[in-house]
């Protein structure tokens, strides 16, 4: 996710803007840079910068102390501001829909696709959350201790030590399956 936000920062330095006075699109890199630095850059930077890792490294690698730092918690709130940027996408879609440059069928398809991805994400997260907090019968633990391959949760189907990305992809798969 942080990589996507970093790419967004780089792209914003190279994306033109509409001049309110003339109504023309300005692509001049110096004006674009100044406008971005005066606007959304600092919010984007603070939401992308790995504050938790920097504080943890500065405190000598004590993760518990770094997570309890108020600075980390406050800066993490800036990530919520990224959600406000989604409203800009909504305005953009409305503008293209009203201009007629984006056909209504394509707009409905894009909206449906994004909605399906969002619902799949929510279902996948809920599925993974229930697997984490699911109580496992004692017989599963006993059989597993004896070396018998037992599937008590769907997460047991994953290889031991699976990464968070693997768990996320698997939960999305099972949410859509």
Phi, psi and omega in degrees: 000317179298326178295319178297318179293324177295318177297324177298319178298312180298318181294325180293334175288341183247009182257129180290169178223161180270122177287123184293330182285315184261338183079005180263156178277128180259122179249004182295120190299326181291319179291322178297316180297314180298316181296318181292320179295329179278345184251254190277353187303312186293324176293316178298316182296313181294329179280342181260329184298131183283075184297319181302316180291322180293315179295319179297318179293322180291329181271007176088021175086009178279100185295323182295320179290321181293321181291332181275356180291132181295329180300317181298316181294322180291317182291330177295335177296334179296337177295332177294333180295334177302329179295330178296329180295338176295332176297328176297322177297321179298317178297320179296315178298318180297319180297315179292326179292320180287327178291335184087001180282344176243117184295143183302325179296319179292320178297318177295321179297314179297317180297316179296318181297314179295320178297319178296319178297319181294314179295320176298321177298313180297316179295320178297317178295320179294321179296317179293321179296319178293326178292326180291316185267005179288133176280134183259133178300150182297332180296327178297314180296321181294316180292322179294322177295332179277357179093007180278127178290114184238138175249104180259333177228162178291336179289344176290343178286341179281158178292150179299138180077026180297143181286167178298324179296317179297317178296320180296313180297319178295320180292324176294318179302309182290335176290324180272344184286000000 
